[in-house]
């Protein structure tokens, strides 16, 4: 299983970015895909998650109404659309897969990408 993120970059506050995560194959028991972020000196924070059938999504409070997670199962790609970005959204963003979407906690996800940097100024 390999996850490869893309779409990060530098953007002005108030702008938008869409992150993508290409999935080479899915673990048979990983039904949840999520986005996490980590700024220097901070712990890895769960941002959003989505079930394998796309029927359930979860978001951390700080991004609700601004970020949207979705997945294109046919294209094996996970997306994170980020609107109204602020400096506090600056971080390395990671996609991950795990067996449960009950919570967005890093220790519950077992396959990780290498990350893509988002910088908001």
PDB file of C-alpha atoms in Angstrom:
ATOM      1  CA  UNK A   1       0.000   0.000   0.000  1.00  0.00           C
ATOM      2  CA  UNK A   2       1.363   3.398  -0.941  1.00  0.00           C
ATOM      3  CA  UNK A   3      -0.127   6.826  -0.377  1.00  0.00           C
ATOM      4  CA  UNK A   4       1.265   9.806  -2.269  1.00  0.00           C
ATOM      5  CA  UNK A   5       0.121  13.320  -1.474  1.00  0.00           C
ATOM      6  CA  UNK A   6       0.253  16.286  -3.822  1.00  0.00           C
ATOM      7  CA  UNK A   7      -1.236  19.733  -4.240  1.00  0.00           C
ATOM      8  CA  UNK A   8       0.463  21.586  -1.433  1.00  0.00           C
ATOM      9  CA  UNK A   9       2.031  24.986  -1.921  1.00  0.00           C
ATOM     10  CA  UNK A  10       2.064  28.578  -0.810  1.00  0.00           C
ATOM     11  CA  UNK A  11      -1.105  30.633  -0.786  1.00  0.00           C
ATOM     12  CA  UNK A  12      -2.256  33.924   0.641  1.00  0.00           C
ATOM     13  CA  UNK A  13      -4.655  34.028   3.542  1.00  0.00           C
ATOM     14  CA  UNK A  14      -8.203  33.658   2.332  1.00  0.00           C
ATOM     15  CA  UNK A  15      -7.132  31.531  -0.608  1.00  0.00           C
ATOM     16  CA  UNK A  16      -7.846  27.905  -1.452  1.00  0.00           C
ATOM     17  CA  UNK A  17      -5.952  24.724  -2.180  1.00  0.00           C
ATOM     18  CA  UNK A  18      -6.956  21.183  -3.046  1.00  0.00           C
ATOM     19  CA  UNK A  19      -4.774  18.351  -1.804  1.00  0.00           C
ATOM     20  CA  UNK A  20      -4.786  14.952  -3.462  1.00  0.00           C
ATOM     21  CA  UNK A  21      -3.706  11.561  -2.203  1.00  0.00           C
ATOM     22  CA  UNK A  22      -3.143   8.793  -4.715  1.00  0.00           C
ATOM     23  CA  UNK A  23      -3.714   5.314  -3.278  1.00  0.00           C
ATOM     24  CA  UNK A  24      -1.881   2.430  -4.907  1.00  0.00           C
ATOM     25  CA  UNK A  25      -4.085  -0.149  -3.243  1.00  0.00           C
ATOM     26  CA  UNK A  26      -6.231  -0.412  -0.151  1.00  0.00           C
ATOM     27  CA  UNK A  27      -5.554  -2.601   2.850  1.00  0.00           C
ATOM     28  CA  UNK A  28      -8.392  -5.075   3.107  1.00  0.00           C
ATOM     29  CA  UNK A  29      -9.318  -3.905   6.602  1.00  0.00           C
ATOM     30  CA  UNK A  30      -8.708  -0.171   6.217  1.00  0.00           C
ATOM     31  CA  UNK A  31     -12.119   1.369   5.656  1.00  0.00           C
ATOM     32  CA  UNK A  32     -11.227   4.901   6.663  1.00  0.00           C
ATOM     33  CA  UNK A  33      -9.110   7.510   4.908  1.00  0.00           C
ATOM     34  CA  UNK A  34      -8.029  10.659   6.658  1.00  0.00           C
ATOM     35  CA  UNK A  35      -6.065  13.867   6.382  1.00  0.00           C
ATOM     36  CA  UNK A  36      -3.750  14.993   9.141  1.00  0.00           C
ATOM     37  CA  UNK A  37      -1.464  17.946   9.578  1.00  0.00           C
ATOM     38  CA  UNK A  38       1.590  18.731  11.635  1.00  0.00           C
ATOM     39  CA  UNK A  39       3.238  22.082  12.170  1.00  0.00           C
ATOM     40  CA  UNK A  40       6.781  22.326  13.554  1.00  0.00           C
ATOM     41  CA  UNK A  41       6.782  21.637  17.280  1.00  0.00           C
ATOM     42  CA  UNK A  42       3.178  20.472  17.286  1.00  0.00           C
ATOM     43  CA  UNK A  43       1.606  17.041  17.492  1.00  0.00           C
ATOM     44  CA  UNK A  44       0.031  15.515  14.414  1.00  0.00           C
ATOM     45  CA  UNK A  45      -3.585  16.662  14.270  1.00  0.00           C
ATOM     46  CA  UNK A  46      -6.469  14.913  12.603  1.00  0.00           C
ATOM     47  CA  UNK A  47      -8.204  17.232  10.133  1.00  0.00           C
ATOM     48  CA  UNK A  48     -10.812  15.160   8.309  1.00  0.00           C
ATOM     49  CA  UNK A  49     -11.761  11.573   7.619  1.00  0.00           C
ATOM     50  CA  UNK A  50     -14.111   9.696   5.326  1.00  0.00           C
ATOM     51  CA  UNK A  51     -15.425   6.139   5.245  1.00  0.00           C
ATOM     52  CA  UNK A  52     -14.741   3.799   2.356  1.00  0.00           C
ATOM     53  CA  UNK A  53     -18.213   4.275   0.908  1.00  0.00           C
ATOM     54  CA  UNK A  54     -18.069   8.030   1.336  1.00  0.00           C
ATOM     55  CA  UNK A  55     -21.232   8.155   3.408  1.00  0.00           C
ATOM     56  CA  UNK A  56     -19.666   9.472   6.593  1.00  0.00           C
ATOM     57  CA  UNK A  57     -17.220  12.293   7.115  1.00  0.00           C
ATOM     58  CA  UNK A  58     -15.618  13.776  10.202  1.00  0.00           C
ATOM     59  CA  UNK A  59     -13.881  17.128  10.657  1.00  0.00           C
ATOM     60  CA  UNK A  60     -11.944  18.802  13.405  1.00  0.00           C
ATOM     61  CA  UNK A  61     -13.846  21.859  14.621  1.00  0.00           C
ATOM     62  CA  UNK A  62     -11.286  24.334  13.353  1.00  0.00           C
ATOM     63  CA  UNK A  63     -11.875  23.381   9.704  1.00  0.00           C
ATOM     64  CA  UNK A  64     -15.619  22.733   9.671  1.00  0.00           C
ATOM     65  CA  UNK A  65     -17.284  24.781   6.985  1.00  0.00           C
ATOM     66  CA  UNK A  66     -13.955  25.501   5.268  1.00  0.00           C
ATOM     67  CA  UNK A  67     -12.511  22.104   4.360  1.00  0.00           C
ATOM     68  CA  UNK A  68     -14.175  19.277   2.440  1.00  0.00           C
ATOM     69  CA  UNK A  69     -12.923  15.715   2.224  1.00  0.00           C
ATOM     70  CA  UNK A  70     -14.011  13.395  -0.553  1.00  0.00           C
ATOM     71  CA  UNK A  71     -12.747  10.388  -2.405  1.00  0.00           C
ATOM     72  CA  UNK A  72     -12.942   9.130  -5.942  1.00  0.00           C
ATOM     73  CA  UNK A  73     -12.985   5.381  -5.502  1.00  0.00           C
ATOM     74  CA  UNK A  74     -12.686   4.707  -9.222  1.00  0.00           C
ATOM     75  CA  UNK A  75      -9.584   6.880  -9.427  1.00  0.00           C
ATOM     76  CA  UNK A  76      -8.282   5.648  -6.051  1.00  0.00           C
ATOM     77  CA  UNK A  77      -7.764   9.219  -4.952  1.00  0.00           C
ATOM     78  CA  UNK A  78      -8.551  11.088  -1.773  1.00  0.00           C
ATOM     79  CA  UNK A  79      -9.023  14.857  -1.815  1.00  0.00           C
ATOM     80  CA  UNK A  80      -9.066  17.692   0.672  1.00  0.00           C
ATOM     81  CA  UNK A  81     -10.505  20.955  -0.564  1.00  0.00           C
ATOM     82  CA  UNK A  82      -9.377  23.799   1.677  1.00  0.00           C
ATOM     83  CA  UNK A  83     -11.065  27.204   1.501  1.00  0.00           C
ATOM     84  CA  UNK A  84     -10.574  30.453   3.434  1.00  0.00           C
ATOM     85  CA  UNK A  85      -7.128  29.393   4.510  1.00  0.00           C
ATOM     86  CA  UNK A  86      -5.431  31.122   7.418  1.00  0.00           C
ATOM     87  CA  UNK A  87      -1.874  31.154   8.701  1.00  0.00           C
ATOM     88  CA  UNK A  88      -2.950  28.637  11.353  1.00  0.00           C
ATOM     89  CA  UNK A  89      -3.563  26.116   8.569  1.00  0.00           C
ATOM     90  CA  UNK A  90       0.120  26.132   7.610  1.00  0.00           C
ATOM     91  CA  UNK A  91       1.549  22.662   8.168  1.00  0.00           C
ATOM     92  CA  UNK A  92       2.701  19.476   6.535  1.00  0.00           C
ATOM     93  CA  UNK A  93      -0.407  17.592   5.454  1.00  0.00           C
ATOM     94  CA  UNK A  94      -0.528  13.798   5.421  1.00  0.00           C
ATOM     95  CA  UNK A  95      -3.076  11.324   4.195  1.00  0.00           C
ATOM     96  CA  UNK A  96      -3.506   8.031   5.975  1.00  0.00           C
ATOM     97  CA  UNK A  97      -5.653   4.939   6.048  1.00  0.00           C
ATOM     98  CA  UNK A  98      -7.006   3.044   9.018  1.00  0.00           C
ATOM     99  CA  UNK A  99      -9.601   0.512  10.130  1.00  0.00           C
ATOM    100  CA  UNK A 100     -12.021   2.958  11.722  1.00  0.00           C
ATOM    101  CA  UNK A 101     -13.479   6.413  11.192  1.00  0.00           C
ATOM    102  CA  UNK A 102     -14.784   6.604  14.748  1.00  0.00           C
ATOM    103  CA  UNK A 103     -12.240   9.276  15.548  1.00  0.00           C
ATOM    104  CA  UNK A 104      -9.471  11.124  13.719  1.00  0.00           C
ATOM    105  CA  UNK A 105      -6.585  10.100  15.929  1.00  0.00           C
ATOM    106  CA  UNK A 106      -3.192   9.483  14.386  1.00  0.00           C
ATOM    107  CA  UNK A 107      -2.422   6.348  16.393  1.00  0.00           C
ATOM    108  CA  UNK A 108      -5.497   4.650  14.919  1.00  0.00           C
ATOM    109  CA  UNK A 109      -4.228   5.028  11.345  1.00  0.00           C
ATOM    110  CA  UNK A 110      -1.637   2.607  10.098  1.00  0.00           C
ATOM    111  CA  UNK A 111      -0.568   3.594   6.584  1.00  0.00           C
ATOM    112  CA  UNK A 112       0.839   7.048   5.894  1.00  0.00           C
ATOM    113  CA  UNK A 113       2.020   9.131   3.001  1.00  0.00           C
ATOM    114  CA  UNK A 114       5.107  11.323   3.015  1.00  0.00           C
ATOM    115  CA  UNK A 115       3.216  14.589   3.256  1.00  0.00           C
ATOM    116  CA  UNK A 116       2.766  17.780   1.269  1.00  0.00           C
ATOM    117  CA  UNK A 117       3.552  21.226   2.651  1.00  0.00           C
ATOM    118  CA  UNK A 118       0.932  23.949   2.893  1.00  0.00           C
ATOM    119  CA  UNK A 119       2.082  27.477   3.702  1.00  0.00           C
ATOM    120  CA  UNK A 120      -0.398  30.303   4.191  1.00  0.00           C
ATOM    121  CA  UNK A 121       0.901  33.850   4.480  1.00  0.00           C
TER     122      UNK A 121
END
